[in-house]
Coordinates of C-alpha atoms in Angstrom, one line a residue:
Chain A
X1 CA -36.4 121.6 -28.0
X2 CA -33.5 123.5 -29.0
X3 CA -32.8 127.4 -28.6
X4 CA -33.4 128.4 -31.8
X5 CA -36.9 126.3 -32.2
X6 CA -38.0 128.3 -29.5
X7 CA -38.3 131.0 -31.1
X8 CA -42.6 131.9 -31.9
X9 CA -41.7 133.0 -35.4
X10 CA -39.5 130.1 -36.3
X11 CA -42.1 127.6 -35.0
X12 CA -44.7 129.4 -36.8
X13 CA -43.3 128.8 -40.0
X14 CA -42.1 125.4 -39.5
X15 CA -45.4 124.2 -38.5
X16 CA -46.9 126.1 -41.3
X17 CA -45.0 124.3 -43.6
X18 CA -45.7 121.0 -42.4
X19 CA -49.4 122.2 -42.8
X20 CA -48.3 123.5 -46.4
X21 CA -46.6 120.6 -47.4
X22 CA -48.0 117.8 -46.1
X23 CA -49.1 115.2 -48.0
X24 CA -51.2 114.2 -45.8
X25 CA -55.0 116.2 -45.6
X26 CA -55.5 118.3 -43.0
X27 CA -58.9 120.4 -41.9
X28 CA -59.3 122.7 -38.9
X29 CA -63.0 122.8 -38.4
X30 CA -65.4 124.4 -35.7
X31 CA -67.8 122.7 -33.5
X32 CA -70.8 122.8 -36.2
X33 CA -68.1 120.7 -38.7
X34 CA -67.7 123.6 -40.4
X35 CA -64.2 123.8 -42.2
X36 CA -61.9 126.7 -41.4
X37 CA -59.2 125.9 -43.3
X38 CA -57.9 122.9 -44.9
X39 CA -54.3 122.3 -46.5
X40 CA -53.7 121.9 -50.5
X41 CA -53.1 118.2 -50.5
X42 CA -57.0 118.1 -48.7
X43 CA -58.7 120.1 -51.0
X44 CA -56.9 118.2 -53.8
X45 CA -57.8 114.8 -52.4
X46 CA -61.4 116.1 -52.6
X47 CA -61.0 117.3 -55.7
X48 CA -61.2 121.2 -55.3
X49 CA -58.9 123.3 -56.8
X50 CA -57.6 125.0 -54.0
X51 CA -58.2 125.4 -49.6
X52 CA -60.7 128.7 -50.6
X53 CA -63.3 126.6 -52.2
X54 CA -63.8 124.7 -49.5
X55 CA -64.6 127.3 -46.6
X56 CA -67.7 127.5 -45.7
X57 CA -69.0 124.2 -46.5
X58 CA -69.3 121.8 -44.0
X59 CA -67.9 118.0 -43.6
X60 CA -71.8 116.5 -43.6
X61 CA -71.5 118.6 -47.5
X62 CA -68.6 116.8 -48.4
X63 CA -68.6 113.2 -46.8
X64 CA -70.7 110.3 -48.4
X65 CA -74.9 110.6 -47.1
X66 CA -74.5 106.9 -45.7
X67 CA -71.0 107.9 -43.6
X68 CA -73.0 111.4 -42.2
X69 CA -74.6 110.4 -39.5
X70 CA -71.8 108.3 -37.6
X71 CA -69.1 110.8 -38.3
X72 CA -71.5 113.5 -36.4
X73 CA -71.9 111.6 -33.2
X74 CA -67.9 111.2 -33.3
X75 CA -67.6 114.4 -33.8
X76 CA -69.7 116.0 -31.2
X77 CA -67.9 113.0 -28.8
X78 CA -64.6 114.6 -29.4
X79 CA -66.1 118.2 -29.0
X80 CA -67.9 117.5 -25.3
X81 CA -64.8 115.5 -24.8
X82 CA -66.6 112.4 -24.1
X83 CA -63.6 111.1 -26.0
X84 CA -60.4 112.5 -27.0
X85 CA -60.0 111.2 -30.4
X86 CA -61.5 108.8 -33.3
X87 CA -60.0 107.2 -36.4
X88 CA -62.5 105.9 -38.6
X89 CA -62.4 104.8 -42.6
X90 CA -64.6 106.8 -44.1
X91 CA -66.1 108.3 -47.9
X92 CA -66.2 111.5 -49.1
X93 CA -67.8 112.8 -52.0
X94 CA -65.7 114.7 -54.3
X95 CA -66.2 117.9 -56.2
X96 CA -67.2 115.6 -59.0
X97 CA -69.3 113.5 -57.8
X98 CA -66.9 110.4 -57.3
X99 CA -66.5 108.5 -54.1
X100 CA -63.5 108.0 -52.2
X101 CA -62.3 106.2 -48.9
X102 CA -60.2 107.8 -46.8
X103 CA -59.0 107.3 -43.3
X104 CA -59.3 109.6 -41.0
X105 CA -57.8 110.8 -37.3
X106 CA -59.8 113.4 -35.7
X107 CA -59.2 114.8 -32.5
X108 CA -59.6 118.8 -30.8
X109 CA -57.6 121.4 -29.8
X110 CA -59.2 122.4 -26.2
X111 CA -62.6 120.9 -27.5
X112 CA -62.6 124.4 -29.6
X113 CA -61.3 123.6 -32.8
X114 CA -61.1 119.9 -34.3
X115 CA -58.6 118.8 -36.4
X116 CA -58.3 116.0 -38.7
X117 CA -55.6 114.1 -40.7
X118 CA -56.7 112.3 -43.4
X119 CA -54.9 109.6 -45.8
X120 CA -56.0 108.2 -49.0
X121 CA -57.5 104.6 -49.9
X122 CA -57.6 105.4 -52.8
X123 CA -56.9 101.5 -54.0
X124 CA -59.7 100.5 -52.3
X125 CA -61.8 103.1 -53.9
X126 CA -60.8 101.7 -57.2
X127 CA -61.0 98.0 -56.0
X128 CA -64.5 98.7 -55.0
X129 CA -66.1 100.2 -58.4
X130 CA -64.2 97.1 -59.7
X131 CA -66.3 94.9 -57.7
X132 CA -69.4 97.2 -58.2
X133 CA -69.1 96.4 -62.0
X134 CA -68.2 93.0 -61.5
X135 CA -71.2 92.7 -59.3
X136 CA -73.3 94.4 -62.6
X137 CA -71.9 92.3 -64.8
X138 CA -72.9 89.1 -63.0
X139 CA -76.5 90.0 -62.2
X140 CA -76.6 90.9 -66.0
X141 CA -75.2 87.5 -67.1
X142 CA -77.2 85.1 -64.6
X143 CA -80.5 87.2 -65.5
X144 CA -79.6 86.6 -69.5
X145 CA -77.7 82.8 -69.0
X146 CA -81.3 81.7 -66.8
X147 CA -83.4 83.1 -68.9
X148 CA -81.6 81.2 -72.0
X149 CA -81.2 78.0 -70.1
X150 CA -85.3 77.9 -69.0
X151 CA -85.7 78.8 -72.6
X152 CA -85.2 75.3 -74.0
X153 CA -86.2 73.6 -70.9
X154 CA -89.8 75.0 -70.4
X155 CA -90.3 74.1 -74.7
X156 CA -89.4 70.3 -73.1
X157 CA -91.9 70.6 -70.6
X158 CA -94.6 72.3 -72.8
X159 CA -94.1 69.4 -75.8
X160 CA -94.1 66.6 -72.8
X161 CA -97.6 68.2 -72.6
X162 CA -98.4 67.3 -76.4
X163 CA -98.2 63.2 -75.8
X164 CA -102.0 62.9 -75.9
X165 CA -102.4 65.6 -79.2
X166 CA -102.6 64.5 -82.9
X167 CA -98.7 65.8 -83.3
X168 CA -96.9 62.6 -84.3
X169 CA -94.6 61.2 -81.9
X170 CA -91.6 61.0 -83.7
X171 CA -91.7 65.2 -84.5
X172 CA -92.8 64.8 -80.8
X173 CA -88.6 63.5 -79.8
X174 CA -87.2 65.6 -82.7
X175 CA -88.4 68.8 -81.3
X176 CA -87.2 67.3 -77.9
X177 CA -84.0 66.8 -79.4
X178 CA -83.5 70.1 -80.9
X179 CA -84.2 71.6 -77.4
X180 CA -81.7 70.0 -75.5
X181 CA -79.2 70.4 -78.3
X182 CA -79.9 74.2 -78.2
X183 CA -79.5 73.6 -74.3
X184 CA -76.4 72.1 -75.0
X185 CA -75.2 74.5 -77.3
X186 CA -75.9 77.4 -74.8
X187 CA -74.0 75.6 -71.8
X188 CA -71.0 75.3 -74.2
X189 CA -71.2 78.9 -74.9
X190 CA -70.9 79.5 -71.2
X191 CA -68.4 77.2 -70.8
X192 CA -65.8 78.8 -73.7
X193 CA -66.6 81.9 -72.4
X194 CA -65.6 80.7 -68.4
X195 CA -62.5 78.7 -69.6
X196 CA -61.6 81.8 -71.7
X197 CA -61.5 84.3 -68.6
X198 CA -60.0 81.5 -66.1
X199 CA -57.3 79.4 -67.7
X200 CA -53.7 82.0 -68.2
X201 CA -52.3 82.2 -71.4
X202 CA -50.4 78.9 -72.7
X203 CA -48.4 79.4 -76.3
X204 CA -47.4 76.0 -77.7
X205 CA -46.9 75.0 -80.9
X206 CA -49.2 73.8 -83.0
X207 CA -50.3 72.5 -86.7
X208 CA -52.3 75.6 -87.6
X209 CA -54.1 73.2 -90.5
X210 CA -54.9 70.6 -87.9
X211 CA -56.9 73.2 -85.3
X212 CA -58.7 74.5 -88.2
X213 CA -59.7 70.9 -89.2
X214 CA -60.8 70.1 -85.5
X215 CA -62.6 73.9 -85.0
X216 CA -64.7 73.1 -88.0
X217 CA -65.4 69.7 -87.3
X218 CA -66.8 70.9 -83.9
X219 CA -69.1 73.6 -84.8
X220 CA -70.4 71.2 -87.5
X221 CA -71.2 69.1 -84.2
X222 CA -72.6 72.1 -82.5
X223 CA -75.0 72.9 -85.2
X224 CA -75.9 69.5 -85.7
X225 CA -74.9 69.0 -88.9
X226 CA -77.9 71.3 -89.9
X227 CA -76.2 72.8 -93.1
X228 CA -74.1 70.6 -95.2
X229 CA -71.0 73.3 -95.6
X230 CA -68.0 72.9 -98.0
X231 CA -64.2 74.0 -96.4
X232 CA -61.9 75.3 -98.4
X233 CA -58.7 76.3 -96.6
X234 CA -55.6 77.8 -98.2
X235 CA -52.6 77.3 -95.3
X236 CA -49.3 77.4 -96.4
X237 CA -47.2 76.7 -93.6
X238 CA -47.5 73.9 -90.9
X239 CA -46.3 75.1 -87.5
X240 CA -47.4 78.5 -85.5
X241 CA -47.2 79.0 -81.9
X242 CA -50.6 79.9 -80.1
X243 CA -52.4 80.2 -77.3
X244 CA -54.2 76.8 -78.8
X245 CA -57.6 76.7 -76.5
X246 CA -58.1 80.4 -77.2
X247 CA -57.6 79.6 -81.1
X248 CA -59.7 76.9 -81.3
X249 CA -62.5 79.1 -79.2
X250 CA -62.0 81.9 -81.9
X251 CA -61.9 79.6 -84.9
X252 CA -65.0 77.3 -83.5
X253 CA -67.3 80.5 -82.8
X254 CA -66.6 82.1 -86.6
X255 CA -67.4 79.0 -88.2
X256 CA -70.4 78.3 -86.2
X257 CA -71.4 81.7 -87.5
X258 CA -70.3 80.8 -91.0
X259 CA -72.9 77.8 -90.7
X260 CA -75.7 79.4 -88.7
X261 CA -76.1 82.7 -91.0
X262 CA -75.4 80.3 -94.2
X263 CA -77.3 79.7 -97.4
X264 CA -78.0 77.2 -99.8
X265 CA -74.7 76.1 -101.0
X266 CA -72.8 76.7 -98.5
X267 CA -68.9 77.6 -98.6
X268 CA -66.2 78.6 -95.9
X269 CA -62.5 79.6 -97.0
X270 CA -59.8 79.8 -94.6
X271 CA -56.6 81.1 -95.3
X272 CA -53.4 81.9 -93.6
X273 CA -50.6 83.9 -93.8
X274 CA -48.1 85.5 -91.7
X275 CA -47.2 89.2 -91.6
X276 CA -45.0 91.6 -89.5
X277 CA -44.9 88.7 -87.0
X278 CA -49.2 88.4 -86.9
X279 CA -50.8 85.4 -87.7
X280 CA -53.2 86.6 -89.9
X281 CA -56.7 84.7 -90.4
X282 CA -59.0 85.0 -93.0
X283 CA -62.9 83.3 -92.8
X284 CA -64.5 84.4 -95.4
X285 CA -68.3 82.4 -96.5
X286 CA -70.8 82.8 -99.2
X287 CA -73.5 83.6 -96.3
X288 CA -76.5 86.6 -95.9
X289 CA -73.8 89.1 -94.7
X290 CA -74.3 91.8 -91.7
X291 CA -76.7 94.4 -92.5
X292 CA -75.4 97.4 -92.2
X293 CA -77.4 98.9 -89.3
X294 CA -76.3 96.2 -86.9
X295 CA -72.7 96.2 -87.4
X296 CA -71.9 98.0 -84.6
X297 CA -73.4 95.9 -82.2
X298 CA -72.5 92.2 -82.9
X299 CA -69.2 91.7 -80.3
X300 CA -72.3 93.3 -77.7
X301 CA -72.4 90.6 -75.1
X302 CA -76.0 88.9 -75.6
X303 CA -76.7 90.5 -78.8
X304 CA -78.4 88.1 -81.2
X305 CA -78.1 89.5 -85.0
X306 CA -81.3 87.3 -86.2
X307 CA -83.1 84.3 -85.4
X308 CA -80.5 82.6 -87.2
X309 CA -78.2 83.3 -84.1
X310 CA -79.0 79.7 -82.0
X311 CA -77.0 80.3 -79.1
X312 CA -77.5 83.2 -76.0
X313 CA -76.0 85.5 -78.3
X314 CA -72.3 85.3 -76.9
X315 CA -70.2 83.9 -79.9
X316 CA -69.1 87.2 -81.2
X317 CA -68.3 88.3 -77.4
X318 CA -66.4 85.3 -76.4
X319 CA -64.3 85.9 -79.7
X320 CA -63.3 88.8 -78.8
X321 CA -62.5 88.2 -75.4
X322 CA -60.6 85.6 -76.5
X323 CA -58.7 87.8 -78.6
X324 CA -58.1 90.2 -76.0
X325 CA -56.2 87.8 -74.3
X326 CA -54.0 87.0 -76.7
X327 CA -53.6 90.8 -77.6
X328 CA -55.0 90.2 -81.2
X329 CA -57.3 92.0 -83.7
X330 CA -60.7 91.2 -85.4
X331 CA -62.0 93.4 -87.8
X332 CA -64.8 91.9 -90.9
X333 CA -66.1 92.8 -94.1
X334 CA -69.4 92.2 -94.7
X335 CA -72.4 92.4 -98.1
X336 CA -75.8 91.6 -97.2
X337 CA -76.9 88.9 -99.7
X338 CA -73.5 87.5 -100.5
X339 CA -71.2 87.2 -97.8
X340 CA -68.9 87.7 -94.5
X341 CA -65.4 88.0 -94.2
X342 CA -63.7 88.0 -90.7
X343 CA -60.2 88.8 -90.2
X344 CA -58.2 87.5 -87.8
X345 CA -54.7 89.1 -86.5
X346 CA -52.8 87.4 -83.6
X347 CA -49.3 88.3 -82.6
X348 CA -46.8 85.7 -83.1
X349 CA -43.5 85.4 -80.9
Chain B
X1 CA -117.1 76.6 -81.0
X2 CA -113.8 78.4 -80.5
X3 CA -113.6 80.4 -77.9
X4 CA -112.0 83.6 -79.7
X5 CA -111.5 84.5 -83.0
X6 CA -107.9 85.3 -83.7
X7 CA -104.9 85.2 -81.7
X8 CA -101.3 86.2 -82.8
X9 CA -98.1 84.7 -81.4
X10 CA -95.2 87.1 -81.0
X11 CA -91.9 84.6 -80.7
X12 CA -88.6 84.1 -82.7
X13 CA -88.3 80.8 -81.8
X14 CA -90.0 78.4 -84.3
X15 CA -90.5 75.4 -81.5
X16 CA -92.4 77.8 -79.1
X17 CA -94.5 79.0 -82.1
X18 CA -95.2 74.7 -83.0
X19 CA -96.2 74.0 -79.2
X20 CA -98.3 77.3 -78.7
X21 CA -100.0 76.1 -81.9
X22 CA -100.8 72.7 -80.8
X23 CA -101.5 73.3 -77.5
X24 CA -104.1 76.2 -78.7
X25 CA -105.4 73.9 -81.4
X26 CA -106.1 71.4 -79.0
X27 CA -107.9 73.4 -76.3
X28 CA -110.0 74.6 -79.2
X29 CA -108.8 78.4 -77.6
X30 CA -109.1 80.3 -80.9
X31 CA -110.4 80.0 -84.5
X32 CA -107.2 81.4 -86.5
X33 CA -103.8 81.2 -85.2
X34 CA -101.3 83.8 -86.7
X35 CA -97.5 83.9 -86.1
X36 CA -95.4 86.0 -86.8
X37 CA -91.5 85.3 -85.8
X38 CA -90.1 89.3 -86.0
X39 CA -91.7 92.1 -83.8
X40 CA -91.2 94.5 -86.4
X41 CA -93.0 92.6 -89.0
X42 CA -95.7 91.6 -86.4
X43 CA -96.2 95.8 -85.7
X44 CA -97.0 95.8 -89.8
X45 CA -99.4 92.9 -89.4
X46 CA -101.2 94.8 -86.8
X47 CA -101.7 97.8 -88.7
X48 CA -102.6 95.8 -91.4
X49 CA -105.5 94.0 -89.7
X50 CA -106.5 97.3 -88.0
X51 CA -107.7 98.7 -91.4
X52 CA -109.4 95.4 -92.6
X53 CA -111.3 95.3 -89.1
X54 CA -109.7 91.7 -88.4
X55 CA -107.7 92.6 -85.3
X56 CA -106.7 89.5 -83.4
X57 CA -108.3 89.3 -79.7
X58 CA -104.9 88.5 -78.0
X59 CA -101.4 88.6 -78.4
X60 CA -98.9 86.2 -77.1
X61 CA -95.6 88.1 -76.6
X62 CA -92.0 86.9 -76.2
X63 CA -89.6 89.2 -74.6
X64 CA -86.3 88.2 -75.6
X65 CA -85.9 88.1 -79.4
X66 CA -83.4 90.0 -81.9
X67 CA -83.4 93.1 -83.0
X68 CA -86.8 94.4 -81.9
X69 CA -87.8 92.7 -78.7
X70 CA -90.9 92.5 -76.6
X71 CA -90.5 96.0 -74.6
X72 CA -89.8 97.7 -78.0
X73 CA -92.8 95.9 -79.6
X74 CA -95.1 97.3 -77.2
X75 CA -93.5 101.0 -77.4
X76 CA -94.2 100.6 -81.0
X77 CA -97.7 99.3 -80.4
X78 CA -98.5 101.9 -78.1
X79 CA -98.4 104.4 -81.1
X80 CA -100.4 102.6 -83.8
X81 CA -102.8 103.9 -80.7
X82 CA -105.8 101.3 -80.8
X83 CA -108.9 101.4 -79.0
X84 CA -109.9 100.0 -75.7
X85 CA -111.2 97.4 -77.3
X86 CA -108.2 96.3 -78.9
X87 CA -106.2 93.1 -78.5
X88 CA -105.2 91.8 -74.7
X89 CA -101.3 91.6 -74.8
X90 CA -100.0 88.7 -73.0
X91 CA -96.2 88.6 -72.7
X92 CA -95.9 84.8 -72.6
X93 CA -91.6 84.3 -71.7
X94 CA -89.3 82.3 -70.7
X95 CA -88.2 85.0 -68.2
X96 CA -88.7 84.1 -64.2
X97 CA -87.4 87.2 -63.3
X98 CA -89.5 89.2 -61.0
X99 CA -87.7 92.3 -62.6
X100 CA -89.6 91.9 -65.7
X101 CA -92.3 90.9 -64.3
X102 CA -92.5 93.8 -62.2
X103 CA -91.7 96.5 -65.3
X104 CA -94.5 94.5 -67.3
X105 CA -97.3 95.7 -64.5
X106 CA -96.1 99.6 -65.0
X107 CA -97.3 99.1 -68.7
X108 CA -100.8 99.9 -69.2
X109 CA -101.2 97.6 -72.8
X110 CA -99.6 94.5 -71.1
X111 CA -102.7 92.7 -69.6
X112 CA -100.9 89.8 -67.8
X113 CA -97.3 88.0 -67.6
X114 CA -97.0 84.6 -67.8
X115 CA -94.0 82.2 -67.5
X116 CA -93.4 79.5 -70.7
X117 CA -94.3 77.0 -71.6
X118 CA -98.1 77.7 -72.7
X119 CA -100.7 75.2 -71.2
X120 CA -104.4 74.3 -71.5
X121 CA -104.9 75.8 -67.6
X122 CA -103.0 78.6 -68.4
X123 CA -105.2 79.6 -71.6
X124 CA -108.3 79.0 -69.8
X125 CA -107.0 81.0 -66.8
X126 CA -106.6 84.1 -69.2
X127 CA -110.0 83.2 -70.9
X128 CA -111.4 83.6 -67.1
X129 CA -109.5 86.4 -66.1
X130 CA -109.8 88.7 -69.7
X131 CA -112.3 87.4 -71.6
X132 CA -115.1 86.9 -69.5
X133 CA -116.7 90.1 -68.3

């Protein structure tokens, strides 16, 4: 140490400013955990506006109930000296309410006053309440997905029941058939809706008038063929570049709305155009429309408008998140009694 | 002789409503069978009946169906408030979750919870278990 830092005064301030400045948290607290002072960058890591609020509270106020007890036997270890020091990852509940990780170094000075240095995890805070949603998310999609699936399958297993009633055999397979088709439709739906969140982005170009040809062709497939349904399409250019799976996903769901919420007669126009660089979608059909009431909720994941909607109520959903992955647009306009029109906008490079 | 008089089946899906039919036919379970494919309009049947004095015995009800589903039927049904004597709900699902299961016991107007599909043992095992005093 040199001359001058051996003067108390100079010292004093130094360390003081380390204190002050430090981004690190720092706490001075007495042997009952109860905090004596703490620096700014602590009381902002917990949230408080400034050091004051904090006196007088005690670590067991601030740290997460599940963290308490541990950190108290550590604590009273450092203070009988049974140990010099701990470092421990630990939560603490801010001012607010929210949780975050920290880790910690605690030791004493003279097993009178314990100090502790604390650092942020905070990206591990946030990576956990990612998995915590993901986690709610799941349960909430295997509860609705198994529920769907045993759906169909338990109507198989009560009309394998009905060999030996007067219901005639052949309405006996057809209502077999249309079970495992709505089986089938269901797994599909689960199946767009995985390869939409797994596969990356892949623009390629592609014969806009073609996809729309195969989209329709394979919702007519997945709805059996149930409503004969005219297609008009209006596309007056050849070539786009797309994210082609993702378009096909988007196209495929509208029309199998278009079909399943149909009439007599029915009618689907799709037309094209380009504008500001957005590929810009129109589906338009001559079907019951949204009423007004339920507008709001139709991209909900698992929302099913009517009994009209065949599937486990993910269409809508998996449209959107299809869209969000090629940073597009949906927006619709709808008349109950004559018609839907959903818009389509997808940026093109 | 049919065992009850009137039972009404609660489901949006048309092939559960054709089984249930059959199957209750068959086991010569009830007289008349209603259905009645939205909640909502299955809440206006009730009150309906109420006032004519024809109130079905039992109800079969679905959980999961559109708009109004099986837990917002029986809110609804709770406040046409009907007598003691009223109708048995059975919520009759395709749900194996013990979640729903378990909120279905809290209710008082939800007599049982059965797992789909509807069968001749399972009718007679809610004959036995409701019906017979």
């Amino acid at each position: 140490m040199t001359e001058d830092l051996k003067s108390i005064a100079l010292n004093l301030a130094l360390l003081q400013k380390m204190f002050h400045d430090s981004p690190f948290g720092i706490c001075i607290i007495d042997n009952h955990g109860k905090y004596l002072d703490t620096n700014p960058s602590f009381a902002s890591l917990l949230g408080y506006a400034s050091p004051d609020e904090l006196i007088n509270l005690e670590f067991k106020d601030v740290t997460h109930p599940e963290d308490v007890e541990r950190d108290r036997v550590l604590t009273e270890k450092i203070f009988s000296g049974e140990i010099e020091e701990f470092k421990v990852e630990k939560r603490f509940l801010k001012k607010d309410g929210e949780v975050i990780w920290v880790k910690l170094y605690a030791t004493t000075y003279e097993k009178t006053y314990g100090i502790g240095i604390l650092e942020s995890l905070d990206a591990r805070g946030k990576y956990e309440s990612q998995m915590a949603k993901l986690k709610k998310d799941l349960d909430q999609f295997i509860y609705k997905t198994s529920h769907d699936l045993r759906s169909p399958v338990a109507n198989i297993l009560g009309l394998t029941k009905l060999q030996d009633s007067d219901l005639d055999k052949d309405e006996l397979i057809q209502m077999v058939y249309e079970n495992a088709q709505k089986l089938d439709h269901i797994i599909r739906e689960i199946s767009d809706y995985s390869s939409n969140q797994k596969f990356p982005l892949k623009l390629e170009e592609l014969d806009l008038d073609l996809a729309v040809n195969e989209a329709f062709h394979s919702a007519q497939e997945e709805t059996r063929n149930k409503r004969p349904t005219e297609l008009v399409k209006n596309i007056p250019f050849e070539n786009v570049v797309a994210d082609r799976a993702r378009l096909l996903i988007i196209l495929k769901n509208l029309i199998i709305n278009a079909i399943n919420f149909g009439r007599e007669n029915a009618k689907i126009e799709i037309c094209s155009s380009i504008k500001n660089s957005n590929l810009i979608i129109k589906i338009k059909d001559n079907g019951i429309g949204i009423r007004k009431d339920i507008q709001t909720k139709i991209y909900e994941m698992f929302y099913r408008g009517s009994k009209n909607s065949e599937g486990a109520g993910l269409g809508l959903f998996i449209v959107k998140e299809a869209l969000q992955e090629v940073s597009g647009k949906i927006s619709f306009s709808s008349q109950e009694g004559k018609g839907t029109e959903f818009i389509v906008e997808i940026p093109v490079p | 002789m049919e065992k009850l008089q009137k039972v009404l089946l609660v489901d949006d899906d048309d092939i559960v409503n054709s089984i249930n039919k059959v199957i209750i036919k068959h086991a010569k379970f009830a007289e008349e069978i209603v259905v009645q494919t939205i909640a909502s309009e299955a809440i206006g049947y009730i009150k309906e009946q109420k006032e004519q004095g024809t109130l079905p015995e039992l109800i079969f009800l679905d959980i999961n169906m559109p708009e109004m589903d099986g837990w917002d039927f029986v809110d609804e049904y709770v406040k046409l408030g009907l007598e003691d004597d009223g109708p048995r709900i059975v919520m009759l699902t395709s749900s194996i979750n013990p979640r729903d299961e378990n909120r279905a016991s809290l209710i008082d107007e939800i007599t049982d919870f059965m797992s789909k599909p509807l069968s001749p043992e399972v009718l007679e095992k809610i004959y036995d278990k409701h019906f017979v005093s």
